[in-house]
Short mmCIF file of C-alpha atoms in Angstrom, two decimals:
data_model
loop_
_atom_site.label_atom_id
_atom_site.label_comp_id
_atom_site.label_asym_id
_atom_site.label_seq_id
_atom_site.Cartn_x
_atom_site.Cartn_y
_atom_site.Cartn_z
CA SER K 17 161.28 144.60 229.03
CA ASN K 18 158.25 145.65 226.97
CA HIS K 19 159.73 143.78 224.02
CA PHE K 20 160.14 140.70 226.23
CA TYR K 21 156.46 140.71 227.30
CA LEU K 22 155.33 141.38 223.71
CA TYR K 23 157.40 138.40 222.56
CA GLN K 24 155.85 136.22 225.31
CA PHE K 25 152.35 137.35 224.33
CA LYS K 26 152.93 136.49 220.67
CA SER K 27 154.37 133.09 221.57
CA VAL K 28 151.40 132.22 223.81
CA ARG K 29 149.00 133.40 221.10
CA LYS K 30 150.68 131.14 218.52
CA ILE K 31 150.47 128.16 220.89
CA ASN K 32 146.75 128.83 221.52
CA ILE K 33 146.08 129.03 217.78
CA LEU K 34 147.93 125.73 217.25
CA ILE K 35 145.94 124.02 220.03
CA ALA K 36 142.65 125.34 218.62
CA PHE K 37 143.60 124.08 215.15
CA LEU K 38 144.46 120.60 216.44
CA VAL K 39 141.27 120.29 218.49
CA SER K 40 139.05 121.48 215.63
CA SER K 41 140.85 119.12 213.23
CA ILE K 42 140.15 116.17 215.52
CA PHE K 43 136.43 116.93 215.79
CA LEU K 44 135.96 117.87 212.14
CA GLY K 45 137.96 114.83 211.09
CA SER K 46 135.82 112.57 213.25
CA TYR K 47 132.64 114.11 211.83
CA SER K 48 133.68 113.70 208.20
CA HIS K 49 134.82 110.12 208.78
CA ALA K 50 131.53 109.27 210.44
CA GLU K 51 129.54 110.63 207.49
CA GLU K 52 131.64 108.93 204.84
CA ASN K 53 131.62 105.56 206.61
CA ASP K 54 127.99 105.45 207.69
CA ASP K 55 126.99 101.94 206.60
CA THR K 56 123.56 102.41 208.18
CA PHE K 57 122.85 104.75 205.27
CA TRP K 58 122.30 101.57 203.24
CA MET K 59 121.77 99.00 206.01
CA ALA K 60 118.39 99.02 207.76
CA ASP K 61 118.55 98.88 211.57
CA GLU K 62 118.06 95.37 212.87
CA GLU K 63 119.28 93.15 215.68
CA ASP K 64 119.68 90.05 213.53
CA LEU K 65 121.29 90.80 210.19
CA SER K 66 119.79 89.15 207.14
CA PHE K 67 122.12 86.88 205.21
CA ALA K 68 122.13 89.41 202.34
CA ASN K 69 123.27 92.17 204.69
CA GLU K 70 125.91 89.89 206.22
CA LEU K 71 127.34 89.31 202.75
CA LEU K 72 127.43 93.04 202.05
CA PHE K 73 128.23 94.67 205.39
CA VAL K 74 130.01 92.01 207.45
CA ARG K 75 132.05 89.92 205.03
CA LYS K 76 135.52 91.45 204.72
CA HIS K 77 135.86 91.75 200.96
CA LEU K 78 139.19 93.58 201.19
CA ASP K 79 141.00 91.39 203.76
CA GLU K 80 143.33 89.83 201.20
CA VAL K 81 144.48 93.20 199.84
CA THR K 82 147.95 93.95 201.18
CA GLU K 83 149.12 96.67 198.80
CA ALA K 84 147.77 99.57 196.76
CA THR K 85 145.39 98.02 194.25
CA GLN K 86 142.88 99.06 191.62
CA PHE K 87 139.85 96.89 190.82
CA TYR K 88 138.49 97.29 187.29
CA TYR K 89 134.85 96.72 186.29
CA ASP K 90 133.13 96.99 182.90
CA PHE K 91 129.84 98.89 182.86
CA LYS K 92 127.29 98.20 180.14
CA ARG K 93 123.81 99.57 179.64
CA SER K 94 121.46 98.15 177.03
CA GLY K 95 117.71 98.00 176.39
CA SER K 96 115.12 99.86 174.34
CA LEU K 97 114.39 102.73 176.75
CA LEU K 98 117.77 104.50 177.04
CA ASP K 99 120.94 105.02 175.05
CA ALA K 100 123.49 102.20 175.25
CA ILE K 101 126.63 102.82 177.34
CA GLU K 102 129.96 101.01 177.55
CA ASP K 103 132.27 102.44 180.20
CA LYS K 104 134.56 101.59 183.14
CA VAL K 105 134.46 101.80 186.92
CA VAL K 106 137.68 101.74 188.95
CA VAL K 107 137.81 101.12 192.70
CA LYS K 108 141.14 102.22 194.20
CA ILE K 109 142.70 101.06 197.45
CA VAL K 110 144.77 104.16 198.16
CA LYS K 111 145.96 103.51 201.70
CA ILE K 112 146.34 100.54 204.04
CA LEU K 113 146.19 101.44 207.71
CA PRO K 114 148.11 99.71 210.53
CA SER K 115 144.80 98.06 211.54
CA GLY K 116 144.58 96.43 208.10
CA LYS K 117 141.60 98.55 207.07
CA LYS K 118 141.69 100.48 203.83
CA ASP K 119 140.95 103.93 202.46
CA VAL K 120 139.07 103.59 199.17
CA THR K 121 138.21 105.93 196.29
CA THR K 122 136.50 105.43 192.95
CA ARG K 123 136.41 106.66 189.38
CA PHE K 124 132.81 105.83 188.56
CA LEU K 125 132.18 106.09 184.79
CA SER K 126 133.44 108.96 182.64
CA GLY K 127 132.38 111.96 180.58
CA ARG K 128 128.76 113.04 181.02
CA TYR K 129 127.97 109.83 182.89
CA LYS K 130 130.67 110.32 185.52
CA LYS K 131 129.60 110.21 189.16
CA ARG K 132 131.56 111.71 192.06
CA TYR K 133 131.51 109.89 195.39
CA ALA K 134 133.30 110.69 198.64
CA ALA K 135 136.27 108.56 199.63
CA GLN K 136 135.51 105.76 202.08
CA TYR K 137 137.86 105.55 205.07
CA ARG K 138 138.87 102.60 207.26
CA ARG K 139 137.01 100.02 205.18
CA SER K 140 137.01 96.23 205.36
CA GLN K 141 134.19 96.00 202.79
CA ASN K 142 134.25 96.94 199.12
CA PRO K 143 132.00 100.03 198.81
CA ILE K 144 131.23 99.39 195.12
CA PHE K 145 127.78 98.03 195.97
CA MET K 146 126.85 101.24 197.83
CA TRP K 147 128.03 103.38 194.93
CA PHE K 148 126.13 101.13 192.50
CA PHE K 149 122.88 101.48 194.46
CA GLU K 150 123.39 105.22 195.05
CA ARG K 151 123.81 105.90 191.35
CA ASP K 152 120.77 103.74 190.63
CA VAL K 153 118.39 105.56 192.99
CA VAL K 154 119.51 108.97 191.71
CA GLU K 155 118.91 107.78 188.14
CA MET K 156 115.49 106.44 189.18
CA GLN K 157 114.64 109.86 190.58
CA ARG K 158 115.74 111.47 187.32
CA TYR K 159 113.70 109.07 185.14
CA THR K 160 110.51 109.23 187.20
CA GLY K 161 110.52 112.53 189.09
CA GLY K 162 110.01 110.49 192.26
CA ASN K 163 111.84 110.80 195.57
CA SER K 164 115.25 109.10 195.78
CA LEU K 165 114.62 108.51 199.50
CA PHE K 166 111.67 106.25 198.62
CA PHE K 167 113.77 104.19 196.18
CA ARG K 168 116.66 104.00 198.65
CA ASN K 169 114.45 102.86 201.52
CA ARG K 170 112.79 100.18 199.41
CA ILE K 171 116.23 98.69 198.62
CA ARG K 172 117.39 98.92 202.25
CA GLN K 173 114.27 97.26 203.63
CA THR K 174 114.32 94.49 201.06
CA LEU K 175 117.98 93.72 201.73
CA ALA K 176 117.18 93.62 205.45
CA GLY K 177 114.16 91.34 204.97
CA LYS K 178 112.00 94.01 206.60
CA SER K 179 109.83 94.78 203.59
CA LYS K 180 106.16 93.87 203.96
CA LEU K 181 105.72 94.20 200.21
CA GLY K 182 108.61 92.88 198.12
CA GLY K 183 109.71 90.45 200.80
CA ALA K 184 113.29 89.63 201.68
CA ALA K 185 116.17 89.59 199.24
CA LYS K 186 116.71 86.06 197.95
CA THR K 187 120.13 84.45 198.21
CA LYS K 188 121.38 81.24 196.61
CA PRO K 189 124.67 79.60 195.60
CA VAL K 190 125.61 80.06 191.94
CA LYS K 191 128.43 79.20 189.58
CA PHE K 192 129.88 81.64 187.05
CA GLN K 193 132.62 81.74 184.43
CA PHE K 194 135.56 84.12 184.65
CA GLU K 195 138.58 83.97 182.32
CA GLY K 196 137.70 80.45 181.24
CA LYS K 197 137.35 79.02 184.75
CA GLU K 198 134.27 78.17 186.79
CA TYR K 199 133.88 79.76 190.22
CA ASP K 200 131.47 79.39 193.11
CA GLY K 201 129.58 82.46 194.27
CA THR K 202 126.47 83.66 196.06
CA GLU K 203 123.68 85.54 194.34
CA ILE K 204 121.59 88.23 196.03
CA ARG K 205 118.42 89.02 194.12
CA LEU K 206 115.79 91.57 195.11
CA LEU K 207 112.62 93.13 193.71
CA PRO K 208 112.24 96.12 196.05
CA TYR K 209 109.31 97.85 194.32
CA GLU K 210 107.03 94.86 193.87
CA GLY K 211 103.59 95.55 195.36
CA SER K 212 104.37 99.15 196.36
CA ILE K 213 101.48 101.59 196.02
CA LYS K 214 103.83 104.50 195.27
CA ILE K 215 105.55 102.67 192.43
CA LYS K 216 102.15 102.39 190.68
CA GLN K 217 102.82 105.95 189.53
CA TYR K 218 105.76 104.52 187.53
CA PRO K 219 104.37 101.09 186.54
CA ARG K 220 107.21 100.09 184.23
CA TYR K 221 109.57 100.04 187.24
CA GLU K 222 107.47 97.87 189.55
CA SER K 223 109.17 94.69 188.32
CA LYS K 224 112.68 96.17 188.42
CA SER K 225 115.12 93.59 189.80
CA TYR K 226 118.65 93.74 191.16
CA ARG K 227 121.18 90.91 191.10
CA LEU K 228 124.55 90.87 192.85
CA VAL K 229 127.01 87.98 192.56
CA LEU K 230 129.67 87.80 195.28
CA SER K 231 132.59 85.40 195.52
CA GLU K 232 135.54 85.11 197.86
CA SER K 233 137.53 83.85 194.87
CA ILE K 234 137.25 87.24 193.15
CA PRO K 235 139.49 90.08 194.40
CA GLY K 236 137.29 92.73 195.97
CA GLY K 237 134.51 90.20 196.59
CA PHE K 238 132.10 91.15 193.77
CA TYR K 239 131.88 89.50 190.35
CA SER K 240 128.84 91.40 189.06
CA LEU K 241 126.13 93.90 190.04
CA SER K 242 123.14 94.47 187.78
CA SER K 243 119.68 96.01 187.56
CA THR K 244 117.00 95.14 185.01
CA VAL K 245 113.71 96.72 183.96
CA GLU K 246 111.68 94.35 181.81
CA SER K 247 108.30 94.49 180.09
CA SER K 248 106.19 91.48 179.11
CA GLU K 249 105.32 93.28 175.86
CA LYS K 250 108.56 95.08 174.96
CA GLY K 251 111.22 92.88 176.53
CA ILE K 252 114.28 94.43 178.18
CA LEU K 253 113.76 98.17 178.71
CA ILE K 254 116.90 98.89 180.78
CA ASP K 255 119.69 96.48 181.67
CA GLU K 256 122.74 97.81 183.52
CA VAL K 257 125.60 95.51 184.47
CA LEU K 258 128.89 96.03 186.31
CA THR K 259 131.26 93.09 185.75
CA TYR K 260 134.64 92.50 187.38
CA LYS K 261 137.53 92.49 184.87
CA GLY K 262 140.71 92.38 186.91
CA ILE K 263 143.17 94.25 189.11
CA VAL K 264 146.25 96.37 188.72
CA LYS K 265 148.64 96.65 191.64
CA SER K 266 150.34 99.94 192.35
CA VAL K 267 154.06 100.41 191.73
CA LYS K 268 154.30 101.73 195.28
CA LYS K 269 156.23 99.30 197.44
CA GLU K 270 154.85 100.41 200.77
CA ILE K 271 151.60 102.17 201.59
CA VAL K 272 151.19 101.27 205.24
CA LYS K 273 151.83 104.64 206.85
CA LYS K 274 153.36 105.02 210.27
CA TRP K 275 151.97 107.13 213.09
CA SER K 276 152.87 110.80 212.58
CA PHE K 277 152.11 113.78 214.82
CA PHE K 278 151.78 115.97 211.71
CA ASP K 279 149.32 113.64 209.93
CA ILE K 280 146.08 113.65 211.97
CA ARG K 281 144.58 110.79 209.96
CA SER K 282 147.45 108.53 211.02
CA TRP K 283 146.65 109.01 214.71
CA PRO K 284 145.50 105.77 216.41
CA ILE K 285 142.14 107.34 217.34
CA PHE K 286 141.27 107.44 213.60
CA ASN K 287 142.50 103.93 212.82
#
């Protein structure tokens, strides 16, 4: 009988360990998802979204994607201040959820310029613009010795139209050429550091401008993303441009995963 009770004790202990693992997985999973999908990291709090923020955070850039897809972008850096770069950025749709939302990863540049960014889960928007801005503010910190939080907040406030200095991001309809055809798009242009007292410490960057061109005719929603630092005396100091080049669809026939007890991320609560 002692063996019977010992067996019961071990069985109950195993069940308790399993329950503890499942509960901790749920809470840790929820926490990591919340961090990786926190749009407010780049979107300033506001009741009425600016048109620029609607284009970036509300428009569903990935709605038309129905299978595993990779978006390819060329990256080029030119100008007199830094070494020239020609590289690639790949945005990968790695999973389509039953809700239609997507899990997204990136390969952002290569070699010594490579940046590592966390996967984005349950997305309807293309996160390339967040990765583009995040790389930019980190590079600004490296060039100037300033605080990346300052650069990040200036961009957020300008996109939101909440900046008392650089004003709101400007938007306008534009036309652009892609593969020999003309397309309609919308340009977002911002000068987030204009008039800032802090940026006076780094005067060459005060006139730095950003330009994003979005189009619903382009898979993934973005045709180009660029930043430019220009001097009236020396011309273009830094010009960095990401330009859409095309897509490659995965050979996988089916990536919409079914609900599975053993795959916590497939549980409805996470989708």
